[in-house]
Amino acid sequence: MENVTRSGFNRTGAQTSLHTVQNMQAFADEQSPSGPAHIDGVLEGRSIASVRAEFVHEAERIGSVPIPTTLTGVLATGLSKLTGHRPEVLVDKLGERLAFERTGVRLYQALIDKAEAVQADVALPFTIGELKHIRDEELEHMHIVTSALEGLGADPTAQTPCADVAGVASSGAMQVLSDPRTTIAQCLETILSVELTDGAGWDLLIRLSGSAGQDELIKPFREALAREQEHAQQVKGWLERAVVDDLD
Ligand SMILES: [Fe+2]
């Protein structure tokens, strides 16, 4: 991996071949389902919005939130103590946090692996130890959420709908981190967006726990939020250093 930005023979821009752009546009018009007269968002006489609306109305939801299957199980667990009529909302968001923190561990491990592979040749804006420290905190956060779910009588190994969506959303980040061609700065940019989302997620979970009457969850969740805010600040600083170093 080369950790610098370089000029090269990039031919993706239209200006590299102006005389063929018109041909390309003509071909796209010709292949459009409704022809050149209807290229402004119309598909076989229908707008793309109406096609999407039809699918949205027909689609089922992404999975469901599992709850203890027996009444005894429900009564014996914290689920029966939840205030409000929709305890599954908290379980769903806890499942999401669990999935997110697990991905966080994997993202940092991928960055550690990359950093260790290039450290002999590249000036890193962080130490490997700093990365390992954050990775371990992400793992601790995962265990905090696992304990919270178990305390409610929910199964932490179940994939909730929001956990499923979080997994899909972060799959792009995992691709960037595990791509051997990406630079340290590109990886940090990706992790920064993950960390910012992470902080917002904990913030929401704290509010939700309060609304559900689960006050004992708020303290450990606030501590996790504080760590996530530190992570975002650290990564932002490292990213700035990595990009500025690239200028030299
Ligand atoms: Fe984090």
Short mmCIF file of C-alpha atoms and ligand atoms in Angstrom, two decimals:
data_model
loop_
_atom_site.label_atom_id
_atom_site.label_comp_id
_atom_site.label_asym_id
_atom_site.label_seq_id
_atom_site.Cartn_x
_atom_site.Cartn_y
_atom_site.Cartn_z
CA MET A 1 0.00 0.00 0.00
CA GLU A 2 1.26 3.45 -0.91
CA ASN A 3 0.16 5.92 1.74
CA VAL A 4 0.29 9.08 -0.39
CA THR A 5 -2.00 10.81 -2.89
CA ARG A 6 -0.49 10.93 -6.38
CA SER A 7 -1.41 12.21 -9.82
CA GLY A 8 -1.77 9.52 -12.46
CA PHE A 9 -3.53 8.30 -15.57
CA ASN A 10 -7.06 8.60 -14.21
CA ARG A 11 -9.40 8.58 -17.24
CA THR A 12 -12.76 8.61 -15.40
CA GLY A 13 -13.55 12.27 -16.12
CA ALA A 14 -15.53 13.31 -19.21
CA GLN A 15 -12.88 15.88 -20.09
CA THR A 16 -10.37 13.12 -20.85
CA SER A 17 -12.37 12.23 -23.96
CA LEU A 18 -14.72 15.03 -24.92
CA HIS A 19 -15.44 13.71 -28.42
CA THR A 20 -16.90 10.45 -27.08
CA VAL A 21 -19.15 12.05 -24.43
CA GLN A 22 -21.82 12.91 -27.00
CA ASN A 23 -21.81 9.31 -28.25
CA MET A 24 -22.18 8.07 -24.69
CA GLN A 25 -25.09 10.42 -24.02
CA ALA A 26 -26.82 9.42 -27.26
CA PHE A 27 -26.44 5.73 -26.36
CA ALA A 28 -27.88 6.32 -22.87
CA ASP A 29 -30.85 8.16 -24.38
CA GLU A 30 -31.41 5.39 -26.89
CA GLN A 31 -31.34 2.69 -24.19
CA SER A 32 -33.63 4.57 -21.81
CA PRO A 33 -36.87 2.57 -21.31
CA SER A 34 -38.95 5.49 -22.50
CA GLY A 35 -36.57 6.95 -25.02
CA PRO A 36 -35.02 10.39 -25.21
CA ALA A 37 -38.33 12.21 -24.77
CA HIS A 38 -38.76 10.84 -21.22
CA ILE A 39 -35.33 10.81 -19.67
CA ASP A 40 -36.30 13.09 -16.78
CA GLY A 41 -37.26 10.41 -14.25
CA VAL A 42 -39.94 8.54 -16.17
CA LEU A 43 -39.86 4.73 -16.42
CA GLU A 44 -42.18 3.13 -18.96
CA GLY A 45 -44.64 5.90 -18.51
CA ARG A 46 -44.27 5.85 -14.71
CA SER A 47 -42.10 7.96 -12.49
CA ILE A 48 -39.41 6.18 -10.46
CA ALA A 49 -41.10 7.63 -7.37
CA SER A 50 -44.34 5.77 -8.13
CA VAL A 51 -42.44 2.51 -8.71
CA ARG A 52 -40.64 2.96 -5.38
CA ALA A 53 -43.91 3.77 -3.62
CA GLU A 54 -45.44 0.55 -4.92
CA PHE A 55 -42.56 -1.53 -3.53
CA VAL A 56 -42.67 0.35 -0.19
CA HIS A 57 -46.38 -0.42 0.20
CA GLU A 58 -45.92 -4.09 -0.65
CA ALA A 59 -42.76 -4.73 1.40
CA GLU A 60 -42.70 -6.52 4.73
CA ARG A 61 -40.62 -5.13 7.61
CA ILE A 62 -37.03 -6.21 8.22
CA GLY A 63 -37.45 -8.97 10.79
CA SER A 64 -38.95 -8.68 14.25
CA VAL A 65 -37.86 -8.27 17.86
CA PRO A 66 -37.75 -11.57 19.75
CA ILE A 67 -39.25 -11.61 23.24
CA PRO A 68 -39.24 -14.40 25.85
CA THR A 69 -41.65 -17.05 24.59
CA THR A 70 -43.27 -17.99 27.88
CA LEU A 71 -45.29 -15.81 30.22
CA THR A 72 -43.11 -17.05 33.09
CA GLY A 73 -40.08 -15.90 31.16
CA VAL A 74 -41.54 -12.45 30.64
CA LEU A 75 -42.56 -12.05 34.28
CA ALA A 76 -39.18 -13.23 35.51
CA THR A 77 -37.36 -10.69 33.42
CA GLY A 78 -36.89 -6.97 33.33
CA LEU A 79 -39.19 -6.76 30.31
CA SER A 80 -42.20 -6.84 32.65
CA LYS A 81 -40.81 -3.79 34.47
CA LEU A 82 -40.46 -1.66 31.36
CA THR A 83 -42.72 1.34 31.30
CA GLY A 84 -44.65 2.14 28.12
CA HIS A 85 -46.42 -0.29 25.86
CA ARG A 86 -43.60 -0.96 23.42
CA PRO A 87 -40.68 -2.65 25.24
CA GLU A 88 -39.53 -4.05 21.92
CA VAL A 89 -38.39 -0.56 20.86
CA LEU A 90 -35.69 -0.53 23.55
CA VAL A 91 -34.71 -4.14 22.81
CA ASP A 92 -34.44 -3.31 19.11
CA LYS A 93 -32.17 -0.30 19.72
CA LEU A 94 -30.06 -2.28 22.20
CA GLY A 95 -29.65 -4.92 19.51
CA GLU A 96 -28.55 -2.18 17.11
CA ARG A 97 -25.94 -0.85 19.56
CA LEU A 98 -24.63 -4.37 20.10
CA ALA A 99 -24.22 -4.90 16.35
CA PHE A 100 -22.61 -1.48 15.95
CA GLU A 101 -20.06 -1.97 18.74
CA ARG A 102 -19.16 -5.41 17.39
CA THR A 103 -18.49 -3.83 14.01
CA GLY A 104 -16.45 -1.14 15.77
CA VAL A 105 -14.14 -3.81 17.19
CA ARG A 106 -13.70 -5.29 13.72
CA LEU A 107 -13.05 -1.91 12.09
CA TYR A 108 -10.34 -0.98 14.59
CA GLN A 109 -8.78 -4.45 14.31
CA ALA A 110 -8.62 -4.01 10.52
CA LEU A 111 -6.94 -0.61 11.00
CA ILE A 112 -4.49 -2.12 13.51
CA ASP A 113 -3.60 -4.86 11.01
CA LYS A 114 -3.05 -2.29 8.25
CA ALA A 115 -1.05 0.03 10.50
CA GLU A 116 1.20 -2.81 11.67
CA ALA A 117 1.79 -3.81 8.05
CA VAL A 118 2.93 -0.33 6.98
CA GLN A 119 4.49 1.15 10.13
CA ALA A 120 8.04 0.47 8.95
CA ASP A 121 7.49 2.68 5.87
CA VAL A 122 4.78 5.14 6.88
CA ALA A 123 4.66 7.84 9.58
CA LEU A 124 1.51 6.99 11.52
CA PRO A 125 -0.51 9.76 13.25
CA PHE A 126 -1.30 7.39 16.14
CA THR A 127 0.38 4.58 18.02
CA ILE A 128 -0.76 0.98 17.64
CA GLY A 129 -1.34 1.02 21.40
CA GLU A 130 -3.81 3.90 21.06
CA LEU A 131 -5.77 1.95 18.46
CA LYS A 132 -5.81 -1.16 20.63
CA HIS A 133 -7.08 0.88 23.56
CA ILE A 134 -10.06 2.13 21.53
CA ARG A 135 -10.72 -1.34 20.11
CA ASP A 136 -10.85 -2.72 23.66
CA GLU A 137 -13.26 0.02 24.71
CA GLU A 138 -15.56 -0.85 21.79
CA LEU A 139 -15.49 -4.45 23.03
CA GLU A 140 -16.34 -3.29 26.57
CA HIS A 141 -19.29 -1.35 25.16
CA MET A 142 -20.48 -4.48 23.40
CA HIS A 143 -20.43 -6.32 26.75
CA ILE A 144 -22.32 -3.45 28.44
CA VAL A 145 -25.12 -3.84 25.90
CA THR A 146 -25.06 -7.62 26.21
CA SER A 147 -25.54 -7.32 29.98
CA ALA A 148 -28.37 -4.81 29.50
CA LEU A 149 -30.21 -7.17 27.14
CA GLU A 150 -29.71 -10.13 29.48
CA GLY A 151 -31.00 -8.03 32.38
CA LEU A 152 -34.19 -7.45 30.41
CA GLY A 153 -34.52 -11.14 29.66
CA ALA A 154 -33.82 -10.60 25.97
CA ASP A 155 -31.50 -12.79 23.90
CA PRO A 156 -28.35 -10.80 22.99
CA THR A 157 -27.48 -13.26 20.22
CA ALA A 158 -30.69 -12.43 18.31
CA GLN A 159 -30.45 -10.10 15.32
CA THR A 160 -33.05 -7.35 15.79
CA PRO A 161 -34.35 -5.33 12.81
CA CYS A 162 -32.26 -2.25 13.68
CA ALA A 163 -29.22 -4.51 14.22
CA ASP A 164 -29.75 -5.87 10.72
CA VAL A 165 -29.92 -2.36 9.24
CA ALA A 166 -26.84 -1.25 11.19
CA GLY A 167 -24.94 -4.23 9.79
CA VAL A 168 -25.90 -3.34 6.23
CA ALA A 169 -25.08 0.36 6.74
CA SER A 170 -21.62 -0.37 8.15
CA SER A 171 -20.71 -2.94 5.49
CA GLY A 172 -19.30 -0.13 3.31
CA ALA A 173 -17.03 0.98 6.15
CA MET A 174 -15.75 -2.57 6.56
CA GLN A 175 -15.02 -2.73 2.83
CA VAL A 176 -12.96 0.46 3.00
CA LEU A 177 -10.97 -0.73 6.02
CA SER A 178 -10.27 -4.20 4.64
CA ASP A 179 -9.34 -3.00 1.14
CA PRO A 180 -5.54 -3.37 0.96
CA ARG A 181 -5.29 -0.31 -1.32
CA THR A 182 -6.84 2.24 1.07
CA THR A 183 -4.57 4.69 2.86
CA ILE A 184 -4.48 5.32 6.59
CA ALA A 185 -6.18 8.71 5.99
CA GLN A 186 -8.99 7.11 3.98
CA CYS A 187 -9.54 4.58 6.75
CA LEU A 188 -9.59 7.31 9.40
CA GLU A 189 -12.13 9.34 7.40
CA THR A 190 -14.39 6.28 7.34
CA ILE A 191 -13.94 5.51 11.04
CA LEU A 192 -14.69 9.14 11.91
CA SER A 193 -18.16 8.91 10.36
CA VAL A 194 -18.72 5.63 12.26
CA GLU A 195 -17.65 7.22 15.56
CA LEU A 196 -19.92 10.23 15.07
CA THR A 197 -22.87 7.93 14.39
CA ASP A 198 -21.85 5.84 17.40
CA GLY A 199 -22.05 8.84 19.74
CA ALA A 200 -25.48 9.80 18.44
CA GLY A 201 -26.61 6.20 18.93
CA TRP A 202 -25.59 6.14 22.60
CA ASP A 203 -27.24 9.51 23.15
CA LEU A 204 -30.52 8.15 21.78
CA LEU A 205 -30.21 4.98 23.84
CA ILE A 206 -29.77 7.01 27.04
CA ARG A 207 -33.00 8.93 26.33
CA LEU A 208 -34.83 5.75 25.42
CA SER A 209 -33.69 3.96 28.60
CA GLY A 210 -34.96 6.88 30.69
CA SER A 211 -38.33 6.84 28.92
CA ALA A 212 -38.60 3.07 29.47
CA GLY A 213 -37.94 3.43 33.21
CA GLN A 214 -34.57 1.65 32.99
CA ASP A 215 -32.65 4.23 35.01
CA GLU A 216 -29.92 1.78 36.06
CA LEU A 217 -28.81 1.56 32.42
CA ILE A 218 -28.25 5.29 32.09
CA LYS A 219 -24.97 5.55 34.05
CA PRO A 220 -23.01 2.90 32.11
CA PHE A 221 -24.48 4.23 28.85
CA ARG A 222 -23.37 7.78 29.69
CA GLU A 223 -19.86 6.49 30.38
CA ALA A 224 -19.87 4.75 27.01
CA LEU A 225 -21.03 7.96 25.33
CA ALA A 226 -18.17 9.89 26.95
CA ARG A 227 -15.65 7.34 25.62
CA GLU A 228 -17.21 7.52 22.13
CA GLN A 229 -16.91 11.31 22.13
CA GLU A 230 -13.22 10.94 23.02
CA HIS A 231 -12.77 8.44 20.18
CA ALA A 232 -14.33 10.86 17.67
CA GLN A 233 -12.04 13.69 18.81
CA GLN A 234 -8.95 11.48 18.64
CA VAL A 235 -9.79 10.12 15.19
CA LYS A 236 -10.54 13.64 13.92
CA GLY A 237 -7.12 14.80 15.10
CA TRP A 238 -5.36 11.80 13.56
CA LEU A 239 -7.18 12.34 10.27
CA GLU A 240 -6.08 15.99 10.16
CA ARG A 241 -2.48 14.99 10.79
CA ALA A 242 -2.59 12.23 8.19
CA VAL A 243 -3.99 14.56 5.50
CA VAL A 244 -1.66 17.44 6.34
CA ASP A 245 1.33 15.06 6.30
CA ASP A 246 0.20 14.02 2.81
CA LEU A 247 0.76 17.64 1.69
CA ASP A 248 4.49 17.45 2.45
FE FE B 1 -15.89 4.37 19.45
#
